[in-house]
Amino acid sequence: MGGGARELAGYLAALAGWVAALAAAVLPQWRQSSYAGDAIITAVGLHEGLWMSCAAQSTGQVQCRLHDSLLSLEVHIQTSRALMVISLLLGFFGIIVSVVGMKCTKVGEEDPVTKSRIAVAGGVLFILSGLCTLAAVSLYATQVTYEFFRESTIPINARYEFGSALFVGWGAASLSMLGGSLLCCSCPDKERQGQQYHRQSQPSTAREYV
């Protein structure tokens, strides 16, 4: 795969990861009520996310309520919120920087070495964004797992388990880090930098005589 194609593939993967991270941050299904352990299926399914909690009736009606207070939230929810916001900001700046640095674009600096360095910077931002998403989702999943096995006196169908947003977040983190890694492969090698420096520093001796 050529350098330009690798950059484009990395950018598309990272962009898809950022969109998936945005969807994961907004979705309320970070944890959901469990239906395991009993044959009885409750008429109300509960879902909780970073910003709201929802109750889904068996009739299909869904009611959601935003979390009332920021300070009254549990620590892992506040931490996951902050990490997801940081992840989305890093990914947003990574999108802009990567567009400037990619070889297939005519935006910004025309020097290929400089553009490669800008693309690498965008890749680093995407990797950091993916790491923040991974940390947020893994922290929340750890807390859900801990509460699921800790509350042994509560029936299993009254506990919470992983929601679909967690899996979306893990996928988003993987795509962001994969795309960022591909963009980081655009780093110019020393040989190419040396050749360009030699061409720039070599005086032009060819003259046209009449």
GROMACS .gro file of C-alpha atoms in nm:
model
  210
    1MET     CA    1   0.000   0.000   0.000
    2GLY     CA    2   0.140   0.335  -0.106
    3GLY     CA    3   0.191   0.624   0.129
    4GLY     CA    4  -0.108   0.820   0.000
    5ALA     CA    5  -0.341   0.518   0.012
    6ARG     CA    6  -0.219   0.431   0.361
    7GLU     CA    7  -0.286   0.784   0.480
    8LEU     CA    8  -0.634   0.783   0.327
    9ALA     CA    9  -0.718   0.445   0.483
   10GLY     CA   10  -0.590   0.562   0.819
   11TYR     CA   11  -0.786   0.885   0.798
   12LEU     CA   12  -1.111   0.709   0.707
   13ALA     CA   13  -1.065   0.455   0.988
   14ALA     CA   14  -0.990   0.728   1.241
   15LEU     CA   15  -1.285   0.935   1.119
   16ALA     CA   16  -1.515   0.635   1.157
   17GLY     CA   17  -1.374   0.582   1.506
   18TRP     CA   18  -1.447   0.943   1.600
   19VAL     CA   19  -1.806   0.918   1.474
   20ALA     CA   20  -1.852   0.593   1.667
   21ALA     CA   21  -1.707   0.755   1.981
   22LEU     CA   22  -1.953   1.041   1.944
   23ALA     CA   23  -2.239   0.793   1.911
   24ALA     CA   24  -2.117   0.598   2.215
   25ALA     CA   25  -2.097   0.915   2.424
   26VAL     CA   26  -2.454   1.013   2.337
   27LEU     CA   27  -2.619   0.671   2.366
   28PRO     CA   28  -2.786   0.593   2.701
   29GLN     CA   29  -2.711   0.220   2.683
   30TRP     CA   30  -2.386   0.218   2.880
   31ARG     CA   31  -2.543  -0.030   3.118
   32GLN     CA   32  -2.876  -0.208   3.101
   33SER     CA   33  -3.088  -0.423   3.326
   34SER     CA   34  -2.999  -0.791   3.312
   35TYR     CA   35  -3.244  -1.061   3.207
   36ALA     CA   36  -3.016  -1.350   3.301
   37GLY     CA   37  -3.083  -1.603   3.573
   38ASP     CA   38  -3.463  -1.606   3.580
   39ALA     CA   39  -3.734  -1.714   3.340
   40ILE     CA   40  -3.938  -1.407   3.430
   41ILE     CA   41  -3.879  -1.111   3.199
   42THR     CA   42  -3.960  -0.778   3.355
   43ALA     CA   43  -4.198  -0.544   3.177
   44VAL     CA   44  -3.957  -0.251   3.209
   45GLY     CA   45  -3.603  -0.243   3.075
   46LEU     CA   46  -3.370   0.009   3.237
   47HIS     CA   47  -3.080   0.176   3.056
   48GLU     CA   48  -2.828   0.422   3.193
   49GLY     CA   49  -2.566   0.630   3.018
   50LEU     CA   50  -2.334   0.918   3.086
   51TRP     CA   51  -2.600   1.184   3.042
   52MET     CA   52  -2.938   1.023   3.102
   53SER     CA   53  -3.125   0.717   3.223
   54CYS     CA   54  -3.410   0.557   3.030
   55ALA     CA   55  -3.691   0.312   3.098
   56ALA     CA   56  -3.827   0.109   2.806
   57GLN     CA   57  -4.176  -0.036   2.850
   58SER     CA   58  -4.278  -0.368   2.699
   59THR     CA   59  -4.524  -0.172   2.483
   60GLY     CA   60  -4.232   0.006   2.313
   61GLN     CA   61  -4.265   0.337   2.496
   62VAL     CA   62  -3.935   0.482   2.615
   63GLN     CA   63  -3.900   0.750   2.880
   64CYS     CA   64  -3.566   0.920   2.945
   65ARG     CA   65  -3.453   1.158   3.215
   66LEU     CA   66  -3.132   1.359   3.225
   67HIS     CA   67  -2.909   1.321   3.527
   68ASP     CA   68  -3.014   1.590   3.771
   69SER     CA   69  -2.684   1.702   3.918
   70LEU     CA   70  -2.324   1.674   3.810
   71LEU     CA   71  -2.185   1.669   4.163
   72SER     CA   72  -2.423   1.395   4.278
   73LEU     CA   73  -2.305   1.151   4.012
   74GLU     CA   74  -2.074   0.866   4.093
   75VAL     CA   75  -1.703   0.917   4.037
   76HIS     CA   76  -1.673   0.668   3.752
   77ILE     CA   77  -1.952   0.842   3.558
   78GLN     CA   78  -1.789   1.184   3.599
   79THR     CA   79  -1.452   1.045   3.498
   80SER     CA   80  -1.595   0.867   3.193
   81ARG     CA   81  -1.773   1.187   3.093
   82ALA     CA   82  -1.452   1.389   3.111
   83LEU     CA   83  -1.253   1.128   2.919
   84MET     CA   84  -1.513   1.108   2.642
   85VAL     CA   85  -1.526   1.486   2.605
   86ILE     CA   86  -1.145   1.500   2.587
   87SER     CA   87  -1.149   1.214   2.336
   88LEU     CA   88  -1.396   1.393   2.109
   89LEU     CA   89  -1.199   1.718   2.124
   90LEU     CA   90  -0.872   1.542   2.042
   91GLY     CA   91  -1.038   1.357   1.756
   92PHE     CA   92  -1.189   1.679   1.620
   93PHE     CA   93  -0.849   1.848   1.611
   94GLY     CA   94  -0.700   1.531   1.466
   95ILE     CA   95  -0.950   1.547   1.177
   96ILE     CA   96  -0.848   1.903   1.094
   97VAL     CA   97  -0.473   1.847   1.129
   98SER     CA   98  -0.479   1.525   0.927
   99VAL     CA   99  -0.658   1.691   0.636
  100VAL     CA  100  -0.380   1.950   0.620
  101GLY     CA  101  -0.106   1.687   0.636
  102MET     CA  102  -0.234   1.424   0.395
  103LYS     CA  103  -0.061   1.392   0.059
  104CYS     CA  104  -0.387   1.370  -0.134
  105THR     CA  105  -0.494   1.720  -0.025
  106LYS     CA  106  -0.371   2.057  -0.149
  107VAL     CA  107  -0.435   2.231   0.182
  108GLY     CA  108  -0.155   2.408   0.365
  109GLU     CA  109   0.216   2.349   0.318
  110GLU     CA  110   0.335   2.211  -0.017
  111ASP     CA  111   0.656   2.067   0.129
  112PRO     CA  112   0.604   1.687   0.141
  113VAL     CA  113   0.822   1.646   0.451
  114THR     CA  114   0.631   1.914   0.639
  115LYS     CA  115   0.299   1.766   0.531
  116SER     CA  116   0.413   1.424   0.650
  117ARG     CA  117   0.500   1.566   0.990
  118ILE     CA  118   0.159   1.732   1.012
  119ALA     CA  119  -0.005   1.400   0.921
  120VAL     CA  120   0.193   1.230   1.197
  121ALA     CA  121   0.071   1.495   1.442
  122GLY     CA  122  -0.285   1.419   1.336
  123GLY     CA  123  -0.221   1.049   1.385
  124VAL     CA  124  -0.090   1.111   1.736
  125LEU     CA  125  -0.406   1.307   1.819
  126PHE     CA  126  -0.620   1.018   1.694
  127ILE     CA  127  -0.422   0.768   1.903
  128LEU     CA  128  -0.465   0.983   2.213
  129SER     CA  129  -0.835   1.015   2.134
  130GLY     CA  130  -0.866   0.637   2.106
  131LEU     CA  131  -0.683   0.587   2.434
  132CYS     CA  132  -0.918   0.827   2.613
  133THR     CA  133  -1.219   0.645   2.470
  134LEU     CA  134  -1.073   0.310   2.571
  135ALA     CA  135  -1.005   0.435   2.924
  136ALA     CA  136  -1.356   0.577   2.963
  137VAL     CA  137  -1.533   0.265   2.838
  138SER     CA  138  -1.309   0.024   3.029
  139LEU     CA  139  -1.349   0.218   3.354
  140TYR     CA  140  -1.727   0.214   3.323
  141ALA     CA  141  -1.729  -0.156   3.231
  142THR     CA  142  -1.510  -0.236   3.531
  143GLN     CA  143  -1.755  -0.064   3.764
  144VAL     CA  144  -2.052  -0.246   3.607
  145THR     CA  145  -1.875  -0.580   3.649
  146TYR     CA  146  -1.783  -0.501   4.009
  147GLU     CA  147  -2.140  -0.407   4.101
  148PHE     CA  148  -2.285  -0.709   3.920
  149PHE     CA  149  -2.085  -0.960   4.125
  150ARG     CA  150  -2.079  -0.759   4.449
  151GLU     CA  151  -2.454  -0.736   4.502
  152SER     CA  152  -2.512  -1.106   4.566
  153THR     CA  153  -2.832  -1.049   4.763
  154ILE     CA  154  -3.007  -0.878   4.468
  155PRO     CA  155  -3.170  -1.101   4.203
  156ILE     CA  156  -2.973  -1.124   3.882
  157ASN     CA  157  -3.255  -0.981   3.674
  158ALA     CA  158  -3.246  -0.668   3.894
  159ARG     CA  159  -2.876  -0.601   3.833
  160TYR     CA  160  -2.704  -0.421   3.548
  161GLU     CA  161  -2.478  -0.558   3.276
  162PHE     CA  162  -2.292  -0.422   2.974
  163GLY     CA  163  -2.490  -0.205   2.736
  164SER     CA  164  -2.445  -0.176   2.362
  165ALA     CA  165  -2.272   0.164   2.395
  166LEU     CA  166  -1.974  -0.001   2.563
  167PHE     CA  167  -1.912  -0.225   2.263
  168VAL     CA  168  -1.952   0.073   2.030
  169GLY     CA  169  -1.694   0.256   2.241
  170TRP     CA  170  -1.446  -0.031   2.225
  171GLY     CA  171  -1.487  -0.046   1.849
  172ALA     CA  172  -1.442   0.331   1.825
  173ALA     CA  173  -1.121   0.317   2.028
  174SER     CA  174  -0.983   0.040   1.806
  175LEU     CA  175  -1.061   0.228   1.485
  176SER     CA  176  -0.915   0.554   1.615
  177MET     CA  177  -0.590   0.394   1.726
  178LEU     CA  178  -0.562   0.191   1.404
  179GLY     CA  179  -0.621   0.499   1.189
  180GLY     CA  180  -0.381   0.706   1.395
  181SER     CA  181  -0.113   0.438   1.364
  182LEU     CA  182  -0.151   0.433   0.985
  183LEU     CA  183  -0.118   0.811   0.976
  184CYS     CA  184   0.193   0.792   1.194
  185CYS     CA  185   0.349   0.566   0.930
  186SER     CA  186   0.369   0.878   0.712
  187CYS     CA  187   0.674   0.993   0.907
  188PRO     CA  188   0.945   1.081   0.651
  189ASP     CA  189   1.254   0.864   0.670
  190LYS     CA  190   1.597   1.016   0.723
  191GLU     CA  191   1.711   0.930   0.372
  192ARG     CA  192   1.431   1.126   0.208
  193GLN     CA  193   1.487   1.422   0.440
  194GLY     CA  194   1.857   1.417   0.358
  195GLN     CA  195   1.792   1.408  -0.016
  196GLN     CA  196   1.556   1.701   0.006
  197TYR     CA  197   1.804   1.899   0.215
  198HIS     CA  198   2.076   1.822  -0.040
  199ARG     CA  199   1.858   1.943  -0.326
  200GLN     CA  200   1.772   2.264  -0.144
  201SER     CA  201   2.129   2.339  -0.036
  202GLN     CA  202   2.296   2.256  -0.371
  203PRO     CA  203   2.352   2.576  -0.575
  204SER     CA  204   2.219   2.586  -0.925
  205THR     CA  205   2.515   2.578  -1.170
  206ALA     CA  206   2.327   2.530  -1.491
  207ARG     CA  207   2.321   2.855  -1.685
  208GLU     CA  208   2.203   2.924  -2.031
  209TYR     CA  209   2.455   3.105  -2.250
  210VAL     CA  210   2.351   3.296  -2.559
   0.00000   0.00000   0.00000
